[in-house]
Structure formats: C-alpha cells, structure tokens
Tab-separated table of C-alpha atoms and ligand atoms in Angstrom:
chain	number	residue	atom	x	y	z
A	1	MET	CA	16.248	90.616	79.456
A	2	ASP	CA	12.460	90.515	79.313
A	3	GLY	CA	9.979	92.800	77.553
A	4	PRO	CA	10.907	94.066	74.107
A	5	ASP	CA	10.126	97.630	75.078
A	6	GLU	CA	11.999	97.658	78.328
A	7	PHE	CA	14.113	100.665	77.510
A	8	LEU	CA	11.334	102.632	75.884
A	9	ILE	CA	9.762	103.076	79.251
A	10	ASP	CA	12.972	104.042	80.994
A	11	SER	CA	12.174	107.657	81.688
A	12	ARG	CA	15.383	108.321	83.581
A	13	GLU	CA	17.610	107.985	80.518
A	14	PRO	CA	16.311	110.055	77.626
A	15	ALA	CA	19.241	108.994	75.419
A	16	LEU	CA	18.306	105.329	75.816
A	17	ARG	CA	14.696	106.134	75.029
A	18	ARG	CA	15.783	107.075	71.520
A	19	LEU	CA	16.980	103.533	70.794
A	20	PRO	CA	14.472	101.533	68.767
A	21	SER	CA	12.511	98.614	70.192
A	22	VAL	CA	13.031	94.993	69.224
A	23	ASP	CA	9.573	94.875	67.702
A	24	ARG	CA	10.172	97.896	65.532
A	25	VAL	CA	13.469	96.592	64.175
A	26	LEU	CA	11.917	93.207	63.466
A	27	ARG	CA	9.468	94.901	61.130
A	28	HIS	CA	12.245	96.368	58.969
A	29	GLU	CA	12.321	94.594	55.589
A	30	GLY	CA	16.054	93.712	55.823
A	31	VAL	CA	15.413	92.115	59.184
A	32	ALA	CA	12.325	90.305	57.926
A	33	ARG	CA	14.560	88.686	55.302
A	34	LEU	CA	16.926	87.544	58.063
A	35	VAL	CA	13.969	86.028	59.925
A	36	ASP	CA	12.958	84.170	56.762
A	37	GLU	CA	16.472	82.783	56.489
A	38	HIS	CA	17.274	81.899	60.088
A	39	GLY	CA	13.948	81.795	61.927
A	40	ARG	CA	12.580	84.227	64.481
A	41	SER	CA	14.171	83.022	67.699
A	42	PHE	CA	17.771	83.200	66.489
A	43	VAL	CA	17.366	86.627	64.890
A	44	THR	CA	15.523	88.017	67.922
A	45	ALA	CA	18.264	86.771	70.248
A	46	GLN	CA	20.936	88.412	68.109
A	47	LEU	CA	18.919	91.623	67.925
A	48	ARG	CA	18.498	91.759	71.700
A	49	ALA	CA	22.227	91.313	72.115
A	50	LEU	CA	22.916	94.007	69.519
A	51	LEU	CA	20.572	96.467	71.212
A	52	ALA	CA	22.103	95.644	74.586
A	53	ASP	CA	25.524	96.498	73.154
A	54	LEU	CA	24.202	99.759	71.743
A	55	ARG	CA	22.588	100.578	75.048
A	56	ALA	CA	25.858	99.987	76.855
A	57	ARG	CA	27.692	102.169	74.349
A	58	THR	CA	25.080	104.929	74.693
A	59	GLY	CA	25.285	105.113	78.469
A	60	THR	CA	24.152	108.597	79.401
A	61	GLY	CA	25.460	110.154	76.188
A	62	GLU	CA	24.299	110.205	72.592
A	63	PRO	CA	23.286	106.914	70.949
A	64	PRO	CA	25.731	105.843	68.186
A	65	ALA	CA	24.525	106.998	64.780
A	66	GLU	CA	23.785	103.490	63.513
A	67	ALA	CA	21.412	102.931	66.428
A	68	LEU	CA	19.049	105.544	65.057
A	69	ASP	CA	19.004	104.364	61.462
A	70	ASP	CA	16.949	101.223	60.899
A	71	ALA	CA	18.762	100.296	57.689
A	72	ALA	CA	22.117	100.560	59.445
A	73	LEU	CA	20.758	98.506	62.321
A	74	ALA	CA	19.552	95.841	59.915
A	75	ARG	CA	23.027	95.675	58.373
A	76	ALA	CA	24.681	95.430	61.792
A	77	LEU	CA	22.236	92.689	62.729
A	78	SER	CA	22.920	90.773	59.528
A	79	GLU	CA	26.681	90.930	60.234
A	80	ARG	CA	26.111	89.836	63.806
A	81	CYS	CA	24.042	86.824	62.661
A	82	ALA	CA	26.750	85.850	60.167
A	83	ARG	CA	29.489	86.167	62.806
A	84	ARG	CA	27.486	84.089	65.264
A	85	LEU	CA	27.089	81.307	62.701
A	86	ALA	CA	30.662	81.440	61.379
A	87	PRO	CA	32.698	78.391	62.366
A	88	LYS	CA	35.361	78.742	65.014
A	89	LEU	CA	37.412	76.062	63.311
A	90	ARG	CA	38.607	77.856	60.204
A	91	SER	CA	41.159	77.418	57.502
A	92	VAL	CA	44.357	79.429	57.929
A	93	LEU	CA	47.457	79.970	55.818
A	94	ASN	CA	50.251	78.049	57.502
A	95	LEU	CA	53.309	80.173	56.745
A	96	SER	CA	54.944	79.186	60.034
A	97	GLY	CA	57.636	77.137	58.337
A	98	VAL	CA	56.493	73.981	60.125
A	99	VAL	CA	54.856	71.733	57.546
A	100	ILE	CA	53.088	69.293	59.895
A	101	HIS	CA	52.076	71.762	62.593
A	102	THR	CA	50.158	70.194	65.472
A	103	ASN	CA	48.488	73.485	66.424
A	104	LEU	CA	47.447	74.057	62.806
A	105	GLY	CA	45.790	70.706	62.280
A	106	ARG	CA	48.831	68.637	61.256
A	107	ALA	CA	48.604	66.912	57.872
A	108	VAL	CA	46.633	68.618	55.116
A	109	LEU	CA	44.279	66.008	53.727
A	110	ALA	CA	44.483	64.819	50.162
A	111	GLN	CA	41.586	65.639	47.834
A	112	PRO	CA	40.552	61.985	47.371
A	113	ALA	CA	40.322	61.646	51.157
A	114	LEU	CA	38.026	64.657	51.372
A	115	GLN	CA	35.893	63.456	48.489
A	116	GLN	CA	35.691	59.998	49.973
A	117	VAL	CA	34.403	61.308	53.277
A	118	LEU	CA	31.770	63.507	51.621
A	119	HIS	CA	30.688	60.711	49.373
A	120	THR	CA	30.559	58.058	52.081
A	121	VAL	CA	29.053	59.733	55.084
A	122	SER	CA	26.441	61.939	53.463
A	123	GLY	CA	24.257	58.836	53.658
A	124	ALA	CA	24.339	55.389	55.217
A	125	CYS	CA	27.478	53.321	54.681
A	126	ASN	CA	28.725	49.769	55.226
A	127	LEU	CA	30.801	50.723	58.288
A	128	GLU	CA	30.185	47.423	60.061
A	129	TYR	CA	28.272	45.521	57.453
A	130	ASP	CA	29.690	42.808	55.250
A	131	LEU	CA	28.292	43.398	51.760
A	132	ASP	CA	29.250	39.872	50.613
A	133	THR	CA	27.419	37.971	53.303
A	134	GLY	CA	24.881	40.544	54.469
A	135	ARG	CA	26.032	39.952	58.020
A	136	ARG	CA	27.546	42.155	60.646
A	137	GLY	CA	31.036	43.236	59.622
A	138	GLU	CA	34.126	44.555	61.345
A	139	ARG	CA	35.071	48.204	60.748
A	140	ASP	CA	38.776	47.374	60.962
A	141	SER	CA	38.439	45.180	57.900
A	142	LEU	CA	37.970	48.296	55.750
A	143	VAL	CA	41.654	49.179	56.113
A	144	GLU	CA	43.276	46.078	57.593
A	145	GLY	CA	44.138	44.463	54.262
A	146	LEU	CA	45.597	47.678	52.932
A	147	LEU	CA	47.688	48.284	56.039
A	148	ALA	CA	48.913	44.703	56.008
A	149	GLU	CA	49.866	45.015	52.353
A	150	LEU	CA	51.671	48.324	52.836
A	151	THR	CA	53.568	47.354	55.972
A	152	GLY	CA	54.002	43.599	55.607
A	153	ALA	CA	52.077	43.041	58.858
A	154	GLU	CA	49.874	39.996	59.434
A	155	ALA	CA	47.143	42.108	60.985
A	156	ALA	CA	46.194	45.691	61.718
A	157	THR	CA	43.700	47.727	63.687
A	158	VAL	CA	43.049	51.449	64.039
A	159	VAL	CA	42.070	53.745	66.888
A	160	ASN	CA	41.516	57.425	67.513
A	161	ASN	CA	45.151	58.569	67.572
A	162	ASN	CA	48.600	57.204	68.252
A	163	ALA	CA	48.416	58.082	71.949
A	164	ALA	CA	45.377	55.789	72.094
A	165	ALA	CA	47.239	53.131	70.116
A	166	VAL	CA	50.083	53.143	72.665
A	167	LEU	CA	47.702	53.207	75.630
A	168	LEU	CA	45.673	50.322	74.251
A	169	THR	CA	48.744	48.263	73.392
A	170	ILE	CA	50.152	48.624	76.894
A	171	ALA	CA	46.781	47.957	78.513
A	172	ALA	CA	46.219	44.840	76.417
A	173	PHE	CA	49.650	43.382	77.133
A	174	ALA	CA	50.737	44.676	80.493
A	175	ARG	CA	47.877	45.743	82.741
A	176	GLY	CA	48.930	44.898	86.296
A	177	ARG	CA	52.344	43.855	85.021
A	178	GLU	CA	55.632	45.423	83.976
A	179	VAL	CA	56.868	47.135	80.814
A	180	VAL	CA	60.594	47.525	80.302
A	181	VAL	CA	61.690	50.690	78.513
A	182	SER	CA	64.992	52.549	78.102
A	183	ARG	CA	65.600	55.750	80.092
A	184	GLY	CA	66.708	57.327	76.813
A	185	GLU	CA	63.219	56.871	75.337
A	186	LEU	CA	60.870	58.311	77.962
A	187	VAL	CA	59.458	60.874	75.583
A	188	GLU	CA	57.095	63.705	76.172
A	189	ILE	CA	55.169	64.782	73.090
A	190	GLY	CA	53.429	68.173	73.093
A	191	GLY	CA	49.960	68.159	74.608
A	192	ALA	CA	50.773	66.067	77.679
A	193	PHE	CA	51.618	62.731	76.127
A	194	ARG	CA	54.302	61.373	78.446
A	195	MET	CA	55.347	57.793	78.218
A	196	PRO	CA	55.506	57.238	82.016
A	197	GLU	CA	52.007	58.642	82.459
A	198	ILE	CA	50.571	56.605	79.597
A	199	MET	CA	51.977	53.479	81.269
A	200	GLU	CA	50.338	54.462	84.525
A	201	CYS	CA	47.010	55.136	82.788
A	202	ALA	CA	47.207	51.725	81.161
A	203	GLY	CA	47.668	50.156	84.600
A	204	ALA	CA	51.189	48.961	83.882
A	205	ARG	CA	54.310	49.444	85.952
A	206	MET	CA	57.175	50.981	84.053
A	207	VAL	CA	60.623	49.554	84.593
A	208	GLU	CA	63.286	51.942	83.330
A	209	VAL	CA	66.580	50.550	82.189
A	210	GLY	CA	69.901	51.996	81.056
A	211	THR	CA	70.749	55.669	81.227
A	212	THR	CA	69.689	58.724	79.251
A	213	ASN	CA	72.439	58.267	76.694
A	214	ARG	CA	73.287	54.565	76.793
A	215	THR	CA	71.233	51.407	77.097
A	216	HIS	CA	72.594	47.899	76.369
A	217	PRO	CA	71.005	44.496	75.737
A	218	HIS	CA	72.000	43.251	79.204
A	219	ASP	CA	70.098	46.178	80.774
A	220	TYR	CA	66.887	44.733	79.347
A	221	GLU	CA	67.876	41.138	80.186
A	222	ARG	CA	68.504	42.029	83.807
A	223	ALA	CA	65.194	43.849	84.177
A	224	ILE	CA	63.109	40.936	82.930
A	225	GLY	CA	61.370	39.136	85.757
A	226	ARG	CA	58.245	37.203	86.711
A	227	ARG	CA	56.010	40.238	86.306
A	228	THR	CA	57.375	41.461	82.970
A	229	ALA	CA	54.851	41.470	80.124
A	230	LEU	CA	56.264	43.686	77.423
A	231	LEU	CA	59.448	45.263	76.141
A	232	MET	CA	58.840	48.646	74.646
A	233	LYS	CA	60.838	50.690	72.183
A	234	VAL	CA	59.874	54.346	71.697
A	235	HIS	CA	61.102	56.426	68.814
A	236	THR	CA	62.550	59.654	70.231
A	237	SER	CA	60.678	61.545	67.588
A	238	ASN	CA	61.118	65.081	68.855
A	239	TYR	CA	64.667	64.973	70.174
A	240	ARG	CA	67.987	63.345	69.488
A	241	VAL	CA	70.474	62.043	72.007
A	242	GLN	CA	73.812	62.709	70.383
A	243	GLY	CA	77.412	62.036	71.287
A	244	PHE	CA	78.389	59.042	73.455
A	245	THR	CA	75.242	56.997	72.925
A	246	ALA	CA	74.094	53.410	72.628
A	247	SER	CA	70.673	51.916	72.177
A	248	VAL	CA	69.429	48.444	71.404
A	249	ASP	CA	67.941	47.848	67.975
A	250	GLU	CA	64.596	46.156	67.367
A	251	ALA	CA	66.055	42.882	66.093
A	252	THR	CA	68.147	42.387	69.232
A	253	LEU	CA	65.278	43.417	71.476
A	254	ALA	CA	62.891	41.074	69.677
A	255	ARG	CA	65.297	38.171	70.247
A	256	ILE	CA	65.527	39.017	73.956
A	257	ALA	CA	61.752	39.413	74.289
A	258	HIS	CA	60.897	36.208	72.452
A	259	ALA	CA	63.540	34.190	74.330
A	260	HIS	CA	61.603	35.073	77.495
A	261	GLY	CA	58.190	34.518	75.969
A	262	LEU	CA	57.482	38.273	75.955
A	263	ALA	CA	56.239	40.650	73.285
A	264	LEU	CA	58.013	43.680	71.842
A	265	ALA	CA	56.097	46.831	70.957
A	266	SER	CA	57.571	49.756	69.077
A	267	ASP	CA	56.022	53.209	69.089
A	268	LEU	CA	57.211	55.043	65.997
A	269	GLY	CA	55.314	58.265	66.571
A	270	SER	CA	55.214	59.635	63.068
A	271	GLY	CA	56.114	56.588	61.071
A	272	ALA	CA	56.583	56.949	57.339
A	273	LEU	CA	55.007	54.322	55.101
A	274	VAL	CA	57.526	55.051	52.355
A	275	ASP	CA	61.276	55.561	52.434
A	276	LEU	CA	61.473	59.342	52.513
A	277	SER	CA	65.081	59.300	51.355
A	278	SER	CA	63.892	58.095	47.962
A	279	TYR	CA	62.184	61.489	47.649
A	280	GLY	CA	65.313	63.337	48.755
A	281	LEU	CA	64.099	63.829	52.331
A	282	PRO	CA	65.730	62.810	55.611
A	283	ARG	CA	64.930	59.232	56.502
A	284	GLU	CA	62.286	58.540	59.165
A	285	PRO	CA	61.683	55.083	60.684
A	286	GLN	CA	59.156	52.962	58.826
A	287	PRO	CA	56.962	50.218	60.292
A	288	GLN	CA	58.041	47.701	57.630
A	289	PRO	CA	61.630	47.100	58.886
A	290	MET	CA	60.406	47.134	62.508
A	291	LEU	CA	58.015	44.291	61.777
A	292	ALA	CA	60.642	42.476	59.762
A	293	ALA	CA	63.003	42.811	62.740
A	294	GLY	CA	60.483	40.951	64.892
A	295	CYS	CA	58.377	43.601	66.630
A	296	ASP	CA	55.034	42.111	67.644
A	297	VAL	CA	53.300	45.486	67.513
A	298	VAL	CA	54.190	48.773	65.829
A	299	THR	CA	52.140	51.929	66.429
A	300	PHE	CA	52.171	55.222	64.522
A	301	SER	CA	50.077	58.288	63.737
A	302	GLY	CA	47.680	58.805	60.856
A	303	ASP	CA	48.108	62.576	60.653
A	304	LYS	CA	51.849	63.041	60.851
A	305	LEU	CA	54.064	61.923	57.955
A	306	LEU	CA	51.432	59.510	56.723
A	307	GLY	CA	49.447	62.573	55.658
A	308	GLY	CA	45.988	61.357	56.601
A	309	PRO	CA	43.381	62.046	59.295
A	310	GLN	CA	43.964	61.850	63.045
A	311	ALA	CA	44.229	58.138	63.759
A	312	GLY	CA	46.389	55.633	65.574
A	313	LEU	CA	47.580	52.745	63.448
A	314	ILE	CA	48.464	49.450	65.061
A	315	VAL	CA	50.142	46.794	62.933
A	316	GLY	CA	51.682	43.519	63.993
A	317	THR	CA	51.307	39.791	64.309
A	318	ARG	CA	47.879	38.194	64.173
A	319	ALA	CA	48.170	37.116	67.811
A	320	ALA	CA	49.251	40.544	69.091
A	321	VAL	CA	46.685	42.526	67.108
A	322	GLY	CA	43.980	40.051	68.104
A	323	LYS	CA	44.796	40.577	71.770
A	324	ILE	CA	44.646	44.353	71.301
A	325	ARG	CA	41.391	44.185	69.376
A	326	ARG	CA	39.689	42.102	72.060
A	327	HIS	CA	40.551	44.540	74.853
A	328	PRO	CA	37.487	46.498	76.073
A	329	LEU	CA	39.340	49.803	75.651
A	330	LYS	CA	39.378	49.190	71.892
A	331	ARG	CA	35.639	49.859	71.836
A	332	ALA	CA	36.158	53.142	73.666
A	333	LEU	CA	39.001	54.249	71.421
A	334	ARG	CA	37.713	53.075	68.064
A	335	LEU	CA	37.934	55.229	64.989
A	336	SER	CA	34.740	56.818	63.714
A	337	LYS	CA	33.491	56.514	60.156
A	338	LEU	CA	34.716	59.952	59.059
A	339	PRO	CA	38.425	59.438	59.711
A	340	LEU	CA	38.059	55.832	58.627
A	341	ALA	CA	36.843	56.941	55.197
A	342	MET	CA	39.683	59.472	54.991
A	343	LEU	CA	42.232	56.937	56.143
A	344	GLU	CA	41.185	54.369	53.573
A	345	ALA	CA	41.422	56.920	50.757
A	346	THR	CA	44.805	58.169	52.007
A	347	LEU	CA	46.233	54.659	52.254
A	348	LYS	CA	45.038	53.935	48.709
A	349	LEU	CA	47.310	56.734	47.507
A	350	TYR	CA	50.267	54.669	48.711
A	351	LEU	CA	49.440	51.971	46.170
A	352	ARG	CA	50.780	54.381	43.531
A	353	PRO	CA	54.144	55.521	44.954
A	354	GLU	CA	55.254	57.451	41.849
A	355	ARG	CA	52.172	59.643	42.135
A	356	LEU	CA	52.534	60.125	45.889
A	357	PRO	CA	54.542	63.404	45.728
A	358	ILE	CA	51.736	64.835	43.607
A	359	ASP	CA	48.689	63.331	45.291
A	360	LEU	CA	49.654	63.489	48.968
A	361	PRO	CA	49.817	67.138	50.110
A	362	THR	CA	52.134	66.405	53.047
A	363	LEU	CA	54.741	64.864	50.786
A	364	ARG	CA	54.114	67.402	48.035
A	365	LEU	CA	54.858	70.254	50.443
A	366	LEU	CA	57.912	68.503	51.859
A	367	VAL	CA	59.477	67.918	48.436
A	368	ARG	CA	58.442	71.268	46.966
A	369	PRO	CA	61.506	72.546	45.087
A	370	LEU	CA	63.325	75.511	46.577
A	371	THR	CA	63.299	77.242	43.180
A	372	ALA	CA	59.493	77.220	43.113
A	373	ILE	CA	59.256	78.600	46.652
A	374	ARG	CA	61.835	81.279	45.890
A	375	GLU	CA	60.008	82.320	42.721
A	376	SER	CA	56.820	82.628	44.670
A	377	ALA	CA	58.590	84.799	47.268
A	378	GLN	CA	60.014	87.025	44.558
A	379	ALA	CA	56.634	87.447	42.939
A	380	LEU	CA	54.896	88.227	46.214
A	381	ALA	CA	57.508	90.488	47.815
A	382	PRO	CA	56.704	93.750	45.947
A	383	ARG	CA	52.958	93.316	46.398
A	384	PHE	CA	53.343	92.484	50.054
A	385	ALA	CA	55.770	95.385	50.567
A	386	GLU	CA	53.232	97.729	49.039
A	387	ALA	CA	50.485	96.472	51.378
A	388	VAL	CA	52.517	96.960	54.560
A	389	ALA	CA	54.192	100.265	53.591
A	390	PRO	CA	55.087	102.724	54.967
A	391	ARG	CA	55.186	101.209	58.460
A	392	TYR	CA	56.890	97.988	57.446
A	393	GLN	CA	59.195	96.804	54.702
A	394	ALA	CA	59.176	93.337	53.180
A	395	SER	CA	61.927	91.459	51.397
A	396	VAL	CA	62.703	87.980	50.103
A	397	VAL	CA	64.595	85.803	52.554
A	398	GLU	CA	66.106	82.309	52.566
A	399	LEU	CA	64.595	80.151	55.321
A	400	ALA	CA	64.693	76.630	56.713
A	401	SER	CA	61.368	74.800	57.057
A	402	GLN	CA	60.808	72.143	59.647
A	403	ILE	CA	58.931	68.961	58.908
A	404	GLY	CA	57.155	69.227	62.239
A	405	SER	CA	54.958	67.112	64.483
A	406	GLY	CA	57.972	65.778	66.256
A	407	SER	CA	59.372	64.183	63.144
A	408	LEU	CA	62.982	64.785	62.245
A	409	PRO	CA	63.605	67.665	64.654
A	410	THR	CA	67.215	68.182	63.696
A	411	GLU	CA	66.695	68.139	59.957
A	412	THR	CA	65.412	71.182	58.101
A	413	LEU	CA	64.464	71.802	54.484
A	414	PRO	CA	65.858	74.811	52.594
A	415	SER	CA	63.008	77.191	51.902
A	416	ALA	CA	62.256	80.827	51.124
A	417	GLY	CA	59.754	83.459	52.088
A	418	LEU	CA	59.211	87.029	53.146
A	419	ALA	CA	60.823	88.892	56.019
A	420	ILE	CA	58.889	91.884	57.286
A	421	GLU	CA	60.558	94.501	59.453
A	422	PRO	CA	59.172	97.643	61.064
A	423	VAL	CA	60.485	100.823	59.481
A	424	ARG	CA	62.235	103.074	61.984
A	425	GLY	CA	60.330	106.161	62.880
A	426	PHE	CA	56.912	104.639	62.217
A	427	SER	CA	56.614	102.638	65.401
A	428	SER	CA	57.648	102.968	68.994
A	429	GLY	CA	59.240	99.577	69.490
A	430	ILE	CA	60.199	96.725	67.183
A	431	GLY	CA	58.647	94.101	69.445
A	432	SER	CA	55.263	95.776	69.686
A	433	ALA	CA	55.252	96.640	65.974
A	434	LEU	CA	55.866	92.988	65.076
A	435	GLU	CA	53.229	91.855	67.527
A	436	GLU	CA	50.736	94.262	66.001
A	437	LEU	CA	51.521	93.026	62.498
A	438	ALA	CA	51.228	89.398	63.567
A	439	GLY	CA	47.876	90.237	65.171
A	440	VAL	CA	46.583	91.939	62.022
A	441	LEU	CA	47.693	88.956	59.909
A	442	ARG	CA	45.782	86.661	62.263
A	443	SER	CA	42.693	88.874	61.969
A	444	LEU	CA	42.437	88.570	58.174
A	445	PRO	CA	39.452	86.757	56.599
A	446	THR	CA	41.822	83.814	56.183
A	447	PRO	CA	44.222	84.164	59.103
A	448	VAL	CA	47.894	84.166	58.133
A	449	ILE	CA	50.232	82.477	60.609
A	450	GLY	CA	53.913	83.366	60.419
A	451	ARG	CA	56.634	83.392	63.026
A	452	VAL	CA	58.690	86.107	64.681
A	453	SER	CA	62.431	85.637	64.741
A	454	GLN	CA	65.255	88.086	65.327
A	455	ASP	CA	63.209	91.259	65.034
A	456	ARG	CA	61.475	90.148	61.855
A	457	LEU	CA	58.199	88.525	61.039
A	458	LEU	CA	58.899	85.597	58.733
A	459	LEU	CA	56.429	84.091	56.294
A	460	ASP	CA	57.737	80.772	54.990
A	461	LEU	CA	56.064	80.180	51.631
A	462	ARG	CA	56.684	76.428	51.386
A	463	CYS	CA	53.074	75.634	52.307
A	464	LEU	CA	51.533	78.363	50.138
A	465	GLU	CA	50.864	76.447	46.965
A	466	ASP	CA	48.266	78.951	45.797
A	467	GLU	CA	49.750	82.465	45.880
A	468	SER	CA	46.408	84.025	45.044
A	469	ALA	CA	45.136	83.012	48.495
A	470	LEU	CA	47.601	85.477	50.027
A	471	VAL	CA	47.244	88.105	47.294
A	472	ALA	CA	43.500	88.202	47.916
A	473	LEU	CA	44.139	89.234	51.513
A	474	LEU	CA	46.472	92.142	50.736
A	475	PRO	CA	43.804	94.875	50.343
A	476	THR	CA	42.372	94.016	53.771
A	477	LEU	CA	45.871	93.890	55.229
A	478	ARG	CA	46.636	97.351	53.835
A	479	GLU	CA	43.359	98.737	55.162
A	480	ARG	CA	43.818	97.297	58.660
A	481	LEU	CA	47.393	98.524	58.978
A	482	ALA	CA	46.311	102.021	57.921
A	483	ARG	CA	43.779	102.250	60.749
B	1	LIG	C1	53.252	61.966	68.131
B	1	LIG	C2	53.656	60.816	68.940
B	1	LIG	C3	52.724	60.127	69.743
B	1	LIG	C4	51.292	60.566	69.834
B	1	LIG	O1	50.644	60.431	68.615
B	1	LIG	P1	49.234	61.171	68.373
B	1	LIG	O2	48.808	60.685	67.033
B	1	LIG	O3	49.529	62.617	68.440
B	1	LIG	O4	48.323	60.752	69.445
B	1	LIG	C5	53.168	59.053	70.459
B	1	LIG	N1	54.443	58.657	70.425
B	1	LIG	C6	55.378	59.295	69.681
B	1	LIG	C7	56.782	58.807	69.697
B	1	LIG	C8	55.015	60.393	68.909
B	1	LIG	O5	55.917	61.044	68.163
C-alpha cells in the first residue's frame, strides 16, 4: 500500500472512488483525538487496514454505509485501534470443572503474590544483591530458607518449571550415565513431557525395571551397575495403576541407592506442601515425608497444588542441591524476578496454615462448600435461563469437579452448576446447537469456558466465587444468541 489517495484515482471503479482518503479521515476530529492518544503511525496503519477492508467489501458494488460517514468511520477506527491493542492473554471464567486447568493458566494467584510482584518489579529490586553486606547475592536465597523450613530440606533451589527441575536434576547427576526407573512410572504429562525423552535430553540413559504393574526392590538392585548414577521415583500424577500392583517406597529405594553410593530423586509432579486431608481433600504426596524417607532430591511444581506461579521447586540435601545449582543448565533454566516475587509471597502464606483456605485461591476453591456452590447455581439458574431462552433451557445440576493438572485424577469433588440444553424445534441438531452456544460463551467480553457432556453444556460453578462476573455477561449473551 503506498499513496494515501491510491483509490481516489482509480477511474475504473466508481464505487471505490467514493471511499474517503486516508488524509481526509485523519483530519476528522475523532481521529485527531486517536492520533493524540496513540501517535500518528499506529493510527494511520490501522486506518489503512480499515480502508482496505472497506474496499474489499465494496468490490464493484455499493460501499458500506459506514464508509461514507466520517463519524462512523472514526468510530470504526477507534474500535479497530482498541482491538489491536487488546491483550491476547485475557482473563476467562473457568467453569470447566477442572480447578487447576493447565490450558487455563493453572493456579490462580493469591492477592499477596500479585501485590508483591507489582510492588517489587515496578522498580529496581535486590534480586541478586545482599542488602546486609552490599555484595553480590544469590537469587535462590530469597526463597531457600522458606522452602527449607516448609519442607524440612537442608537446601533448595528453583527453576522455570518442574519439567526443568527434573531435566536439571537428571543432567546434574546422570549425564552420560544411567538412571534406573520403574516401568510403572514412565509418565507422560500433557504438553509433551515424557520421562524417557527428558532423560534423553538430559544426556542420561534410562534403565527401565519391573513391569507396568509390579516393581520390586530386587528389580532395582539387579539393574544397578558401574554406570548407574541415580535411582528415580516418579509420581504417577495423572493415572493410577490399580489391581495387582507393587511398587517400591522411597525409604526402601533410598536404602538401596545409598548402599551403592547412589542418589535417589523423586519427582512429585504436583506436590502439596500441606496435608490436604486435613482440609477434607484427598491426600496428595508431600515433599516432607519423601525427604524424611531419604530422598536426596525432590522436585515439584509451583503452579499446581502449591497455588503459586509457574516454577520448578527442587529441595533436598545440601550436597545434592549444590550439585544441581552448579550445573551450567541452572543458569539457563533459572527463575526470573517476577515469578520469584510471586513464589516468595505464596510460600509466605504457608506460614499461616489456618488462614491458607482463605488466602490461597487454589485451596479456597478446592474446599469451597457444596452448599455455597449449589446456592450460587440456584441463584444464577433463572437469570441464565432467561438469557438463553427460547433456544436453550438452563437448570441446576449436581456435578463433580476435578482438581486437575494431573493431580488426583481418580478423585473428584462434589460440585454444582448449570446444565444448558437446546430446546427442540429451535435448532437443527443438538451437537451444533451446543457448539454454537459454547462458541458464543467464548466470544463474551470475559470468555466463559464450560464443557460439553452428554448433550448438555455444563458450567461448573466451583471456581466462580464472584457471581456478578457472570451476571454482567448475560445481556451480551442474550444479544449474541438472538442474532
Ligand atoms: C506436572 C508434572 C511435571 C511437569 O511439571 P511442570 O511444572 O508442568 O513443568 C513433571 N512430572 C510430573 C509427575 C508432573 O505431574
């Protein structure tokens, strides 16, 4: 696209000649205000694109009405500028029924974590600066003491995510050597994290022992040889092997490893810092007993059950963590100041366990009483039904939420929500009607994410703590369904 008046001089297409020029639109007062706000180059680029769209829509026919009205053009341009600047990463309402949903950003951060990050990184901070001595500091030291205190570990370090924590641990201990792991624990986590491939990336050779359902201490003993560097235990976080099964616990494995002068690493995946059963939830492995059982290294995620930012937490003995910290990959995988600030604030919440179900959103959502969720569903149902009528009907339904993110796959939490069904006679097929509704819900100013199951669209209200967020969307929902 070159000259501003390019289509004014196009004598072959009289319809196009009626479209205004860039220069003329730029002189409109509404557009001048946009230029003041955003600068000339951005607004001009958006205007060119807008006029190109209008030109394409005009073709050889009549220009669209708004193309001939400068005020309407200015409005369209203002909307286009706003859309262009709107973030692609947006907040959504997670009514999917999966509390820690990997595709929806996993853990919802606690307010203190958000405040901490705003407060800390809006200026310079002591990320690697020791305020006591005035010398260079170590970023790990910002959370190491806290992690040690909370888990009983001698030492701790943090990296970008748990996949990185596992990769780094294996690289530090077993590059060019062997890692022994049970065939029952070769997990694949969504998003292409596969234990065998991580081993390969880390330059280690994986030695599989046992079978899918049963692995015994002597399987590990027999596999240990000259080239063995590490025994590895992986929590099968997103599946359960049930029935005729046997696995070797950490204490036994630690004894075997240490008797051969080897280290034992345990990847917990989610890893809960508190005993979830004390909050009435299904139990999930904690790093504390793993360390007590003799694991040299335990790795887990920051943004799963811990309820913090994306991070990989590595806790263990001083010797093991030291070895990991000195590995060159640590520098490549280190945590940046933003998640570090959020992680520190999140971990601080754990110092006050009684307040945790109030202060930590992940836990708060997991322990949210069924009665409260049901009440919310009952209050919302008539308003929602009104918004989707007459094409759909909505009713209160009992549901089962999942904890998500691979944690506790077989355990669900009783929940409640809305079930929306197409009304016969108003749509051609149930499937396409549900797809259309799901699409409209996703198109709302705050997208609403539900799930389709058995010819109904289900909205699990466990994660909707503020009903007004959904109520505010109902007029737009009604309008879009009526189109
Ligand atoms: C989730 C998980 C990982 C990966 O953790 P990220 O924080 O997503 O990188 C690794 N191992 C297990 C067992 C997991 O559940």
